[in-house]
Amino acid sequence: MRLSRYFLPVLKENPSEAQIVSHRYMLRAGMIKQQAAGIYSWLPLGYRVLKRIEQIVHEEQARAGHIPLLMPTLQPADLWRESGRYDDYGQEMLRIKDRHDRDMLFGPTNEEMITDIFRAHVGSYKDLPMTLYHIQWKFRDEMRPRFGVMRGREFLMKDGYNFDIDKDAALHAYNRHMVSYLRTYERMGLTAIPMRADSGPIGGDDTHEFLVLASTGESEVFYDAAVTDLKLGAREVDFDNRDEVAGICKEFTTLYARTDETHDAALFDQIPEDRRKVGRGIEVGQIFYFGTKYSEAMGATVVTPDGSKVPVEMGSHGIGVSRLLGAIIEASHDDKGIIWPEGVTPFPVGIVNLKQGDASTDLACEGLYKALKAKGLEALYDDREERAGAKFATMDLIGLPWRITVGPRGLANGVIELTSRRTGESEEMSAEAAVDRVVQIYEGHR
Ligand code: ATP
Ligand code: MG
């Protein structure tokens, strides 16, 4: 992408409405524009990151064997009357009437609708296990929308629903989600800690929230510092192997890590003092096992091998896709701007032309741009007639992890400069070597 032809409306001044760094940088980097309280347009740069995050979510769901579909944003109230939640949900639900005076709502979540799909089309144990998910906009009329995309009213969520023949199978689905979520967040450069939580209005016995540690997080968290060292890494997981998947969950949930809702001071005191931490966290996902709560209320049954009919066992599992942009920035920035992890960056690398209009620098930049493109990497090429300082400031603000700087002085010696946004360290090398290096860095990320 050539910056001269892109739409990147960066702001020089700090927007006064933004109280936390991620909101401030998302506005300044021209990623989002507020349209109403808690409702945003996703401008091109923000949209690119949102799509990257969605793609990682899809890839990791596929790896766990989960099936994508798409349900509508608008739902008929009657479905929610069946579960009893139409009256229970309260003012967070946006209620709408259509021209025939029928009650509709903008979905805050999809348990009822997915149960309706299941009961219409599935009836036998032979079709199970089955996990369906979608990535769709939700609306919750939050009392206090704030912090930009972190607590929006309209927000993008991945929500998945498992259907299983018995409780053991449903608990395996729960564990499978925990492990696939761990990998999902790690690919985004995040440490998201599964913490035992309270189930709230969805109801159920088992639930964990995934929290990213950040001083601006809305939840108070209590944890053993050793949990932050746990990593799934590159391990191959056989998602059908119940013991293996349960073993990984055990590894990640044995050390103390809880939000204030389930905090237990007596247990917390047993942690060695130097590892006992109180902090704040951002909830980026949650998994629930709730058994037959919805299937019983809505008559979603399956025939078992012995011929009896039982309500199907279920759980639901969510990832805050749009909130993740804020969480990643909270976890990865400095005083100049965002520092995108390679997994989610909008562009893998930026090219800064220090002397636009100079035939040899222009030619070298074009050559780099095309060589990267031929390797499947779309650079953001700053080809504007701008001072070098302004170009660097823009690159630092929008946070591409790597920058290639091209100027006449270096070119005279046959070199360009490759700079890491995270460390600020630069290295001189030939243009070919820089392309190879960037290609190598992104192996495994795209
Ligand atoms: P919170 O406690 O933050 O209000 P929740 O527990 O009500 O969230 P869930 O029903 O668990 O939310 O939804 C799944 C995920 O969707 C959450 O973990 C969070 O990442 C995201 N999410 C929830 N509400 C919002 C919101 N208002 N804006 C952006 N993301 C949200
Ligand atoms: Mg939650």
CSV table of C-alpha atoms and ligand atoms in Angstrom, one decimal:
chain,number,residue,atom,x,y,z
A,1,MET,CA,0.0,0.0,0.0
A,2,ARG,CA,1.3,3.4,-1.0
A,3,LEU,CA,0.6,5.9,1.8
A,4,SER,CA,0.0,8.7,-0.7
A,5,ARG,CA,-3.0,6.7,-1.9
A,6,TYR,CA,-4.2,5.3,1.4
A,7,PHE,CA,-6.7,6.7,3.9
A,8,LEU,CA,-4.8,7.2,7.2
A,9,PRO,CA,-6.2,10.2,9.0
A,10,VAL,CA,-3.7,10.5,11.8
A,11,LEU,CA,-4.2,13.1,14.5
A,12,LYS,CA,-1.4,15.2,15.9
A,13,GLU,CA,-3.2,16.2,19.1
A,14,ASN,CA,-4.3,13.9,21.8
A,15,PRO,CA,-8.1,13.6,21.7
A,16,SER,CA,-9.4,14.9,25.0
A,17,GLU,CA,-12.2,12.2,25.2
A,18,ALA,CA,-9.7,9.3,25.4
A,19,GLN,CA,-8.8,8.3,29.0
A,20,ILE,CA,-6.7,5.3,28.3
A,21,VAL,CA,-3.7,4.8,26.0
A,22,SER,CA,-5.3,2.3,23.6
A,23,HIS,CA,-8.2,4.5,22.9
A,24,ARG,CA,-6.0,7.5,22.4
A,25,TYR,CA,-3.7,5.7,20.0
A,26,MET,CA,-6.5,4.1,18.1
A,27,LEU,CA,-8.0,7.6,17.5
A,28,ARG,CA,-4.6,9.2,16.8
A,29,ALA,CA,-3.6,6.4,14.4
A,30,GLY,CA,-6.8,6.9,12.4
A,31,MET,CA,-8.1,3.4,13.2
A,32,ILE,CA,-11.6,4.2,14.4
A,33,LYS,CA,-14.1,7.0,14.4
A,34,GLN,CA,-16.8,7.3,17.0
A,35,GLN,CA,-20.3,7.6,15.5
A,36,ALA,CA,-22.3,7.5,18.7
A,37,ALA,CA,-21.5,6.5,22.3
A,38,GLY,CA,-19.9,3.1,22.1
A,39,ILE,CA,-20.4,2.8,18.3
A,40,TYR,CA,-17.5,3.1,15.9
A,41,SER,CA,-16.6,3.1,12.2
A,42,TRP,CA,-13.6,1.0,11.5
A,43,LEU,CA,-11.3,3.1,9.3
A,44,PRO,CA,-8.9,1.2,7.0
A,45,LEU,CA,-6.0,0.7,9.4
A,46,GLY,CA,-8.3,-0.5,12.2
A,47,TYR,CA,-10.2,-2.6,9.8
A,48,ARG,CA,-7.0,-4.4,8.7
A,49,VAL,CA,-6.1,-5.3,12.3
A,50,LEU,CA,-9.7,-6.4,13.0
A,51,LYS,CA,-9.6,-8.7,10.0
A,52,ARG,CA,-6.2,-10.2,11.1
A,53,ILE,CA,-7.6,-10.9,14.5
A,54,GLU,CA,-10.7,-12.6,13.0
A,55,GLN,CA,-8.5,-14.7,10.7
A,56,ILE,CA,-6.4,-16.0,13.7
A,57,VAL,CA,-9.6,-16.8,15.5
A,58,HIS,CA,-11.0,-18.7,12.5
A,59,GLU,CA,-7.7,-20.6,12.0
A,60,GLU,CA,-7.6,-21.7,15.6
A,61,GLN,CA,-11.3,-22.7,15.6
A,62,ALA,CA,-10.7,-24.8,12.5
A,63,ARG,CA,-7.7,-26.5,14.2
A,64,ALA,CA,-10.0,-27.5,17.1
A,65,GLY,CA,-12.6,-28.9,14.7
A,66,HIS,CA,-15.2,-26.2,15.2
A,67,ILE,CA,-17.5,-25.2,12.4
A,68,PRO,CA,-18.2,-21.6,11.3
A,69,LEU,CA,-21.6,-20.3,10.3
A,70,LEU,CA,-23.3,-16.9,10.5
A,71,MET,CA,-26.4,-15.9,12.4
A,72,PRO,CA,-28.1,-12.5,12.0
A,73,THR,CA,-27.7,-9.5,14.2
A,74,LEU,CA,-31.5,-9.1,14.6
A,75,GLN,CA,-33.4,-11.7,16.4
A,76,PRO,CA,-37.1,-12.3,17.1
A,77,ALA,CA,-38.1,-11.7,20.7
A,78,ASP,CA,-40.2,-14.9,20.7
A,79,LEU,CA,-37.0,-17.1,20.8
A,80,TRP,CA,-35.9,-15.3,24.0
A,81,ARG,CA,-39.4,-15.6,25.5
A,82,GLU,CA,-38.9,-19.4,25.3
A,83,SER,CA,-35.7,-19.3,27.4
A,84,GLY,CA,-37.2,-16.7,29.7
A,85,ARG,CA,-34.3,-14.3,29.0
A,86,TYR,CA,-36.4,-11.7,27.2
A,87,ASP,CA,-37.7,-10.4,30.5
A,88,ASP,CA,-34.5,-11.2,32.5
A,89,TYR,CA,-32.0,-9.4,30.3
A,90,GLY,CA,-33.0,-5.9,31.2
A,91,GLN,CA,-31.9,-2.6,29.8
A,92,GLU,CA,-28.7,-3.9,28.1
A,93,MET,CA,-30.9,-5.4,25.4
A,94,LEU,CA,-31.7,-3.1,22.5
A,95,ARG,CA,-35.4,-3.8,21.7
A,96,ILE,CA,-36.8,-2.9,18.3
A,97,LYS,CA,-40.3,-3.2,16.7
A,98,ASP,CA,-40.7,-3.9,13.0
A,99,ARG,CA,-43.4,-2.4,10.8
A,100,HIS,CA,-45.8,-5.2,11.8
A,101,ASP,CA,-45.3,-4.3,15.5
A,102,ARG,CA,-43.4,-7.5,16.1
A,103,ASP,CA,-40.8,-7.5,18.9
A,104,MET,CA,-37.3,-7.8,17.7
A,105,LEU,CA,-33.9,-7.3,19.3
A,106,PHE,CA,-30.3,-6.7,18.4
A,107,GLY,CA,-28.6,-9.8,19.6
A,108,PRO,CA,-26.4,-9.5,22.7
A,109,THR,CA,-25.4,-13.2,22.4
A,110,ASN,CA,-26.9,-16.2,20.5
A,111,GLU,CA,-27.6,-19.1,22.8
A,112,GLU,CA,-31.3,-19.1,21.9
A,113,MET,CA,-30.8,-18.9,18.2
A,114,ILE,CA,-28.2,-21.6,18.0
A,115,THR,CA,-30.4,-23.9,20.1
A,116,ASP,CA,-33.2,-23.2,17.6
A,117,ILE,CA,-31.0,-24.1,14.7
A,118,PHE,CA,-29.9,-27.3,16.5
A,119,ARG,CA,-33.4,-28.5,17.4
A,120,ALA,CA,-34.6,-27.9,13.8
A,121,HIS,CA,-31.9,-30.0,12.2
A,122,VAL,CA,-30.2,-32.3,14.6
A,123,GLY,CA,-31.8,-35.2,16.4
A,124,SER,CA,-29.3,-38.0,16.9
A,125,TYR,CA,-26.2,-38.8,19.0
A,126,LYS,CA,-24.6,-39.8,15.6
A,127,ASP,CA,-24.3,-36.1,14.7
A,128,LEU,CA,-22.4,-35.3,17.9
A,129,PRO,CA,-20.0,-33.9,19.1
A,130,MET,CA,-20.7,-30.6,17.2
A,131,THR,CA,-19.4,-27.1,17.9
A,132,LEU,CA,-20.8,-24.2,15.8
A,133,TYR,CA,-19.5,-20.7,16.0
A,134,HIS,CA,-19.7,-17.3,14.3
A,135,ILE,CA,-18.0,-14.0,14.4
A,136,GLN,CA,-20.8,-11.4,14.4
A,137,TRP,CA,-21.6,-7.9,15.8
A,138,LYS,CA,-23.4,-7.8,19.1
A,139,PHE,CA,-25.2,-5.0,20.8
A,140,ARG,CA,-25.3,-4.4,24.5
A,141,ASP,CA,-26.7,-1.1,25.6
A,142,GLU,CA,-24.0,-0.7,28.3
A,143,MET,CA,-24.6,1.8,31.0
A,144,ARG,CA,-21.2,3.3,30.6
A,145,PRO,CA,-19.6,2.6,27.2
A,146,ARG,CA,-16.0,3.8,27.5
A,147,PHE,CA,-12.4,3.2,26.7
A,148,GLY,CA,-13.1,3.1,22.9
A,149,VAL,CA,-13.6,-0.4,21.6
A,150,MET,CA,-12.9,-1.9,25.0
A,151,ARG,CA,-16.4,-1.4,26.2
A,152,GLY,CA,-18.5,-0.5,23.2
A,153,ARG,CA,-22.2,-0.9,22.8
A,154,GLU,CA,-21.8,-2.4,19.3
A,155,PHE,CA,-18.9,-4.9,19.3
A,156,LEU,CA,-17.6,-7.8,17.4
A,157,MET,CA,-17.6,-11.2,19.2
A,158,LYS,CA,-16.7,-14.7,18.3
A,159,ASP,CA,-19.3,-16.9,20.0
A,160,GLY,CA,-19.3,-20.6,19.8
A,161,TYR,CA,-21.7,-23.3,21.1
A,162,ASN,CA,-20.9,-26.9,21.7
A,163,PHE,CA,-23.5,-29.7,21.6
A,164,ASP,CA,-22.7,-33.0,23.2
A,165,ILE,CA,-24.3,-36.3,24.2
A,166,ASP,CA,-23.3,-36.2,27.9
A,167,LYS,CA,-21.6,-34.2,30.5
A,168,ASP,CA,-18.2,-35.8,30.0
A,169,ALA,CA,-18.2,-34.9,26.3
A,170,ALA,CA,-19.4,-31.4,27.1
A,171,LEU,CA,-16.6,-30.9,29.5
A,172,HIS,CA,-14.2,-32.1,26.9
A,173,ALA,CA,-15.6,-29.4,24.6
A,174,TYR,CA,-15.0,-26.9,27.4
A,175,ASN,CA,-11.4,-28.0,27.7
A,176,ARG,CA,-10.9,-28.0,24.0
A,177,HIS,CA,-12.1,-24.3,23.9
A,178,MET,CA,-9.7,-23.4,26.7
A,179,VAL,CA,-6.7,-24.8,24.9
A,180,SER,CA,-7.7,-23.4,21.5
A,181,TYR,CA,-8.2,-20.0,23.1
A,182,LEU,CA,-4.7,-20.1,24.7
A,183,ARG,CA,-3.2,-20.6,21.3
A,184,THR,CA,-5.4,-17.9,19.8
A,185,TYR,CA,-4.2,-15.3,22.3
A,186,GLU,CA,-0.6,-16.4,22.1
A,187,ARG,CA,-0.6,-15.9,18.3
A,188,MET,CA,-1.7,-12.3,18.9
A,189,GLY,CA,1.3,-11.8,21.1
A,190,LEU,CA,-0.8,-11.8,24.3
A,191,THR,CA,-0.5,-13.6,27.6
A,192,ALA,CA,-4.2,-14.2,28.5
A,193,ILE,CA,-4.6,-16.0,31.8
A,194,PRO,CA,-7.6,-18.3,32.3
A,195,MET,CA,-9.1,-17.4,35.7
A,196,ARG,CA,-11.9,-19.1,37.5
A,197,ALA,CA,-14.9,-16.8,37.3
A,198,ASP,CA,-18.6,-16.4,38.3
A,199,SER,CA,-21.1,-17.4,35.7
A,200,GLY,CA,-23.5,-14.4,35.8
A,201,PRO,CA,-26.6,-14.4,33.6
A,202,ILE,CA,-25.6,-17.2,31.2
A,203,GLY,CA,-25.7,-19.6,34.2
A,204,GLY,CA,-23.8,-22.8,34.8
A,205,ASP,CA,-21.3,-24.6,36.8
A,206,ASP,CA,-18.0,-24.1,35.1
A,207,THR,CA,-16.6,-21.0,33.7
A,208,HIS,CA,-13.2,-19.3,33.1
A,209,GLU,CA,-12.4,-15.9,31.9
A,210,PHE,CA,-9.3,-15.0,30.0
A,211,LEU,CA,-7.6,-11.9,31.3
A,212,VAL,CA,-4.8,-9.9,29.9
A,213,LEU,CA,-2.9,-8.1,32.6
A,214,ALA,CA,-3.0,-4.3,32.2
A,215,SER,CA,-3.1,-1.5,34.7
A,216,THR,CA,-6.2,-0.1,32.9
A,217,GLY,CA,-8.1,-3.3,33.1
A,218,GLU,CA,-11.6,-3.2,34.6
A,219,SER,CA,-11.3,-6.4,36.7
A,220,GLU,CA,-9.2,-6.8,39.8
A,221,VAL,CA,-7.2,-10.0,39.7
A,222,PHE,CA,-5.3,-12.1,42.2
A,223,TYR,CA,-2.7,-14.5,40.9
A,224,ASP,CA,0.4,-16.4,41.4
A,225,ALA,CA,3.1,-14.7,39.3
A,226,ALA,CA,4.2,-18.1,38.0
A,227,VAL,CA,1.1,-18.3,35.8
A,228,THR,CA,2.5,-15.6,33.5
A,229,ASP,CA,5.3,-17.9,32.5
A,230,LEU,CA,3.0,-20.6,31.2
A,231,LYS,CA,3.1,-20.9,27.4
A,232,LEU,CA,1.4,-23.3,25.0
A,233,GLY,CA,4.1,-22.5,22.4
A,234,ALA,CA,4.4,-24.6,19.3
A,235,ARG,CA,3.1,-27.9,20.9
A,236,GLU,CA,1.0,-30.0,18.6
A,237,VAL,CA,-2.3,-30.7,20.3
A,238,ASP,CA,-4.6,-33.6,19.4
A,239,PHE,CA,-7.9,-32.0,20.1
A,240,ASP,CA,-9.8,-35.3,20.1
A,241,ASN,CA,-7.6,-36.7,22.9
A,242,ARG,CA,-9.6,-36.0,26.0
A,243,ASP,CA,-6.7,-36.8,28.5
A,244,GLU,CA,-4.2,-34.7,26.6
A,245,VAL,CA,-6.5,-31.7,26.4
A,246,ALA,CA,-7.5,-32.0,30.0
A,247,GLY,CA,-3.9,-32.3,31.0
A,248,ILE,CA,-3.1,-29.0,29.3
A,249,CYS,CA,-6.1,-27.3,31.0
A,250,LYS,CA,-4.8,-28.6,34.4
A,251,GLU,CA,-1.4,-27.2,33.7
A,252,PHE,CA,-2.9,-23.8,33.0
A,253,THR,CA,-5.5,-23.7,35.8
A,254,THR,CA,-3.7,-25.2,38.9
A,255,LEU,CA,-1.8,-22.1,40.0
A,256,TYR,CA,-3.9,-19.5,41.7
A,257,ALA,CA,-5.5,-17.0,39.3
A,258,ARG,CA,-8.9,-15.5,40.0
A,259,THR,CA,-10.9,-12.3,39.6
A,260,ASP,CA,-12.4,-10.6,42.6
A,261,GLU,CA,-15.7,-12.5,42.2
A,262,THR,CA,-14.2,-15.8,43.2
A,263,HIS,CA,-11.2,-14.6,45.1
A,264,ASP,CA,-10.4,-16.7,48.2
A,265,ALA,CA,-8.1,-14.9,50.6
A,266,ALA,CA,-7.2,-18.1,52.5
A,267,LEU,CA,-6.0,-19.9,49.4
A,268,PHE,CA,-4.2,-16.8,48.1
A,269,ASP,CA,-2.2,-16.6,51.3
A,270,GLN,CA,-0.7,-20.0,50.6
A,271,ILE,CA,1.2,-18.6,47.6
A,272,PRO,CA,4.9,-17.8,48.4
A,273,GLU,CA,4.9,-14.1,49.2
A,274,ASP,CA,7.2,-13.0,46.4
A,275,ARG,CA,4.8,-14.6,43.8
A,276,ARG,CA,1.6,-13.3,45.3
A,277,LYS,CA,0.3,-10.6,43.0
A,278,VAL,CA,-2.8,-8.3,42.9
A,279,GLY,CA,-3.3,-6.5,39.7
A,280,ARG,CA,-5.8,-5.5,37.0
A,281,GLY,CA,-6.9,-7.3,33.9
A,282,ILE,CA,-8.9,-7.0,30.7
A,283,GLU,CA,-11.4,-9.8,30.0
A,284,VAL,CA,-10.8,-10.9,26.4
A,285,GLY,CA,-12.8,-14.1,26.5
A,286,GLN,CA,-14.9,-16.4,28.5
A,287,ILE,CA,-15.9,-20.1,28.3
A,288,PHE,CA,-19.0,-21.6,30.0
A,289,TYR,CA,-20.3,-25.1,30.6
A,290,PHE,CA,-24.1,-24.9,31.3
A,291,GLY,CA,-25.4,-28.3,30.6
A,292,THR,CA,-29.1,-28.5,29.6
A,293,LYS,CA,-30.2,-25.0,30.6
A,294,TYR,CA,-31.3,-23.9,27.1
A,295,SER,CA,-31.9,-27.3,25.6
A,296,GLU,CA,-34.5,-28.2,28.3
A,297,ALA,CA,-36.2,-24.8,28.0
A,298,MET,CA,-36.3,-25.0,24.2
A,299,GLY,CA,-36.8,-28.7,23.6
A,300,ALA,CA,-33.5,-29.5,21.9
A,301,THR,CA,-33.1,-33.2,22.3
A,302,VAL,CA,-31.1,-36.0,20.9
A,303,VAL,CA,-31.7,-39.7,20.6
A,304,THR,CA,-29.0,-41.7,22.5
A,305,PRO,CA,-27.6,-45.1,21.4
A,306,ASP,CA,-30.1,-46.9,23.5
A,307,GLY,CA,-33.0,-45.1,21.9
A,308,SER,CA,-33.9,-42.7,24.7
A,309,LYS,CA,-34.4,-39.0,24.1
A,310,VAL,CA,-32.3,-36.6,26.2
A,311,PRO,CA,-31.8,-32.8,26.2
A,312,VAL,CA,-28.5,-32.0,24.5
A,313,GLU,CA,-25.6,-30.9,26.7
A,314,MET,CA,-24.2,-27.5,25.9
A,315,GLY,CA,-21.7,-24.7,26.6
A,316,SER,CA,-20.9,-21.4,25.1
A,317,HIS,CA,-17.6,-19.7,24.5
A,318,GLY,CA,-16.8,-16.1,23.6
A,319,ILE,CA,-13.8,-14.0,22.4
A,320,GLY,CA,-14.0,-10.2,22.4
A,321,VAL,CA,-12.7,-9.7,18.9
A,322,SER,CA,-13.0,-5.9,18.7
A,323,ARG,CA,-12.0,-5.5,22.4
A,324,LEU,CA,-8.8,-7.4,21.6
A,325,LEU,CA,-7.4,-4.4,19.6
A,326,GLY,CA,-7.6,-2.3,22.7
A,327,ALA,CA,-6.2,-5.1,24.9
A,328,ILE,CA,-3.2,-5.7,22.6
A,329,ILE,CA,-2.4,-2.0,22.5
A,330,GLU,CA,-2.6,-1.7,26.3
A,331,ALA,CA,-0.2,-4.6,26.5
A,332,SER,CA,2.2,-3.4,23.7
A,333,HIS,CA,3.0,0.3,23.3
A,334,ASP,CA,5.4,3.0,24.3
A,335,ASP,CA,5.3,6.8,24.5
A,336,LYS,CA,5.6,7.2,20.7
A,337,GLY,CA,2.7,4.9,19.8
A,338,ILE,CA,1.5,1.3,19.2
A,339,ILE,CA,3.9,-1.6,18.9
A,340,TRP,CA,2.0,-4.3,17.0
A,341,PRO,CA,3.0,-8.0,17.6
A,342,GLU,CA,3.8,-9.6,14.2
A,343,GLY,CA,0.8,-11.8,14.4
A,344,VAL,CA,-1.8,-9.0,14.2
A,345,THR,CA,0.1,-6.0,12.6
A,346,PRO,CA,-1.9,-4.2,9.8
A,347,PHE,CA,1.2,-4.2,7.6
A,348,PRO,CA,4.2,-6.4,8.2
A,349,VAL,CA,6.7,-3.6,7.5
A,350,GLY,CA,6.9,0.1,6.6
A,351,ILE,CA,9.2,1.6,4.0
A,352,VAL,CA,10.3,5.1,4.6
A,353,ASN,CA,11.7,7.0,1.6
A,354,LEU,CA,13.9,9.7,3.0
A,355,LYS,CA,14.2,11.6,-0.3
A,356,GLN,CA,11.0,11.3,-2.3
A,357,GLY,CA,11.6,12.4,-5.8
A,358,ASP,CA,15.2,11.4,-5.9
A,359,ALA,CA,15.4,8.9,-8.8
A,360,SER,CA,17.7,6.4,-7.0
A,361,THR,CA,15.8,6.3,-3.7
A,362,ASP,CA,12.5,6.1,-5.4
A,363,LEU,CA,13.7,3.2,-7.5
A,364,ALA,CA,15.2,1.4,-4.5
A,365,CYS,CA,11.9,1.8,-2.5
A,366,GLU,CA,9.8,0.6,-5.5
A,367,GLY,CA,12.1,-2.4,-5.8
A,368,LEU,CA,11.7,-3.3,-2.1
A,369,TYR,CA,8.0,-2.8,-2.2
A,370,LYS,CA,7.6,-5.1,-5.2
A,371,ALA,CA,10.1,-7.7,-3.9
A,372,LEU,CA,8.2,-7.9,-0.6
A,373,LYS,CA,4.9,-8.1,-2.4
A,374,ALA,CA,6.2,-11.0,-4.5
A,375,LYS,CA,6.8,-12.8,-1.2
A,376,GLY,CA,3.2,-12.2,-0.1
A,377,LEU,CA,4.1,-9.3,2.2
A,378,GLU,CA,2.3,-6.0,1.7
A,379,ALA,CA,4.4,-3.2,3.0
A,380,LEU,CA,3.1,0.2,3.8
A,381,TYR,CA,5.3,2.5,1.7
A,382,ASP,CA,5.5,6.1,2.9
A,383,ASP,CA,5.9,7.8,-0.5
A,384,ARG,CA,4.7,11.2,0.6
A,385,GLU,CA,6.6,14.4,0.1
A,386,GLU,CA,7.1,14.9,3.8
A,387,ARG,CA,10.0,15.5,6.2
A,388,ALA,CA,11.8,12.4,7.5
A,389,GLY,CA,10.9,13.3,11.0
A,390,ALA,CA,7.2,13.4,10.2
A,391,LYS,CA,7.4,10.0,8.4
A,392,PHE,CA,9.2,8.4,11.4
A,393,ALA,CA,6.6,9.8,13.8
A,394,THR,CA,3.7,8.3,11.7
A,395,MET,CA,5.4,4.9,11.5
A,396,ASP,CA,6.1,4.9,15.3
A,397,LEU,CA,2.5,5.9,16.0
A,398,ILE,CA,0.9,3.3,13.8
A,399,GLY,CA,3.3,0.7,15.2
A,400,LEU,CA,4.4,-1.5,12.4
A,401,PRO,CA,6.9,-3.9,14.0
A,402,TRP,CA,9.6,-3.3,11.3
A,403,ARG,CA,10.7,-0.3,9.3
A,404,ILE,CA,13.0,-0.2,6.3
A,405,THR,CA,14.6,3.3,5.8
A,406,VAL,CA,15.9,4.2,2.4
A,407,GLY,CA,18.1,7.3,1.8
A,408,PRO,CA,20.6,8.5,-0.8
A,409,ARG,CA,23.6,8.3,1.7
A,410,GLY,CA,23.0,4.6,2.5
A,411,LEU,CA,22.3,3.7,-1.1
A,412,ALA,CA,25.6,5.2,-2.1
A,413,ASN,CA,27.1,2.4,0.1
A,414,GLY,CA,24.7,-0.2,-1.1
A,415,VAL,CA,22.7,-0.4,2.2
A,416,ILE,CA,19.3,0.4,3.6
A,417,GLU,CA,18.4,0.3,7.3
A,418,LEU,CA,16.1,-2.3,9.0
A,419,THR,CA,14.7,-1.0,12.4
A,420,SER,CA,12.8,-2.9,15.0
A,421,ARG,CA,9.9,-0.8,16.4
A,422,ARG,CA,10.1,-2.7,19.7
A,423,THR,CA,13.8,-2.3,20.5
A,424,GLY,CA,14.5,0.7,18.3
A,425,GLU,CA,17.7,-1.1,17.1
A,426,SER,CA,18.7,-0.6,13.5
A,427,GLU,CA,20.9,-2.7,11.3
A,428,GLU,CA,22.4,-1.7,7.9
A,429,MET,CA,22.2,-4.3,5.1
A,430,SER,CA,21.5,-4.7,1.4
A,431,ALA,CA,18.0,-4.5,0.2
A,432,GLU,CA,18.0,-8.2,-0.7
A,433,ALA,CA,19.1,-9.1,2.8
A,434,ALA,CA,16.4,-6.9,4.3
A,435,VAL,CA,13.7,-8.7,2.2
A,436,ASP,CA,15.0,-12.1,3.3
A,437,ARG,CA,15.1,-11.1,6.9
A,438,VAL,CA,11.5,-9.7,6.9
A,439,VAL,CA,10.3,-12.8,5.1
A,440,GLN,CA,12.0,-15.0,7.7
A,441,ILE,CA,10.5,-13.0,10.6
A,442,TYR,CA,7.0,-13.5,9.3
A,443,GLU,CA,7.3,-17.2,8.6
A,444,GLY,CA,4.7,-18.8,10.9
A,445,HIS,CA,2.8,-15.6,11.3
A,446,ARG,CA,0.9,-15.4,8.1
B,1,ATP,P1,-17.9,-7.7,30.6
B,1,ATP,O1,-17.8,-8.4,32.0
B,1,ATP,O2,-16.6,-7.1,30.2
B,1,ATP,O3,-19.0,-6.8,30.5
B,1,ATP,P2,-19.1,-10.1,29.7
B,1,ATP,O4,-18.6,-11.0,30.7
B,1,ATP,O5,-20.5,-9.5,29.9
B,1,ATP,O6,-18.1,-8.9,29.6
B,1,ATP,P3,-19.3,-12.1,27.7
B,1,ATP,O7,-20.7,-12.4,27.6
B,1,ATP,O8,-18.4,-13.1,28.5
B,1,ATP,O9,-19.0,-10.6,28.2
B,1,ATP,O10,-18.7,-11.9,26.2
B,1,ATP,C1,-17.6,-12.5,25.6
B,1,ATP,C2,-16.5,-11.5,25.4
B,1,ATP,O11,-17.0,-10.4,24.6
B,1,ATP,C3,-15.9,-10.9,26.7
B,1,ATP,O12,-15.0,-11.7,27.3
B,1,ATP,C4,-15.4,-9.5,26.2
B,1,ATP,O13,-14.0,-9.8,25.7
B,1,ATP,C5,-16.3,-9.2,25.0
B,1,ATP,N1,-17.2,-8.1,25.4
B,1,ATP,C6,-18.2,-8.2,26.2
B,1,ATP,N2,-18.8,-7.0,26.4
B,1,ATP,C7,-18.2,-6.1,25.6
B,1,ATP,C8,-18.3,-4.8,25.2
B,1,ATP,N3,-19.3,-4.0,25.8
B,1,ATP,N4,-17.4,-4.2,24.4
B,1,ATP,C9,-16.5,-5.0,23.8
B,1,ATP,N5,-16.3,-6.2,24.1
B,1,ATP,C10,-17.1,-6.9,24.9
B,2,MG,MG,-17.6,-12.5,30.4
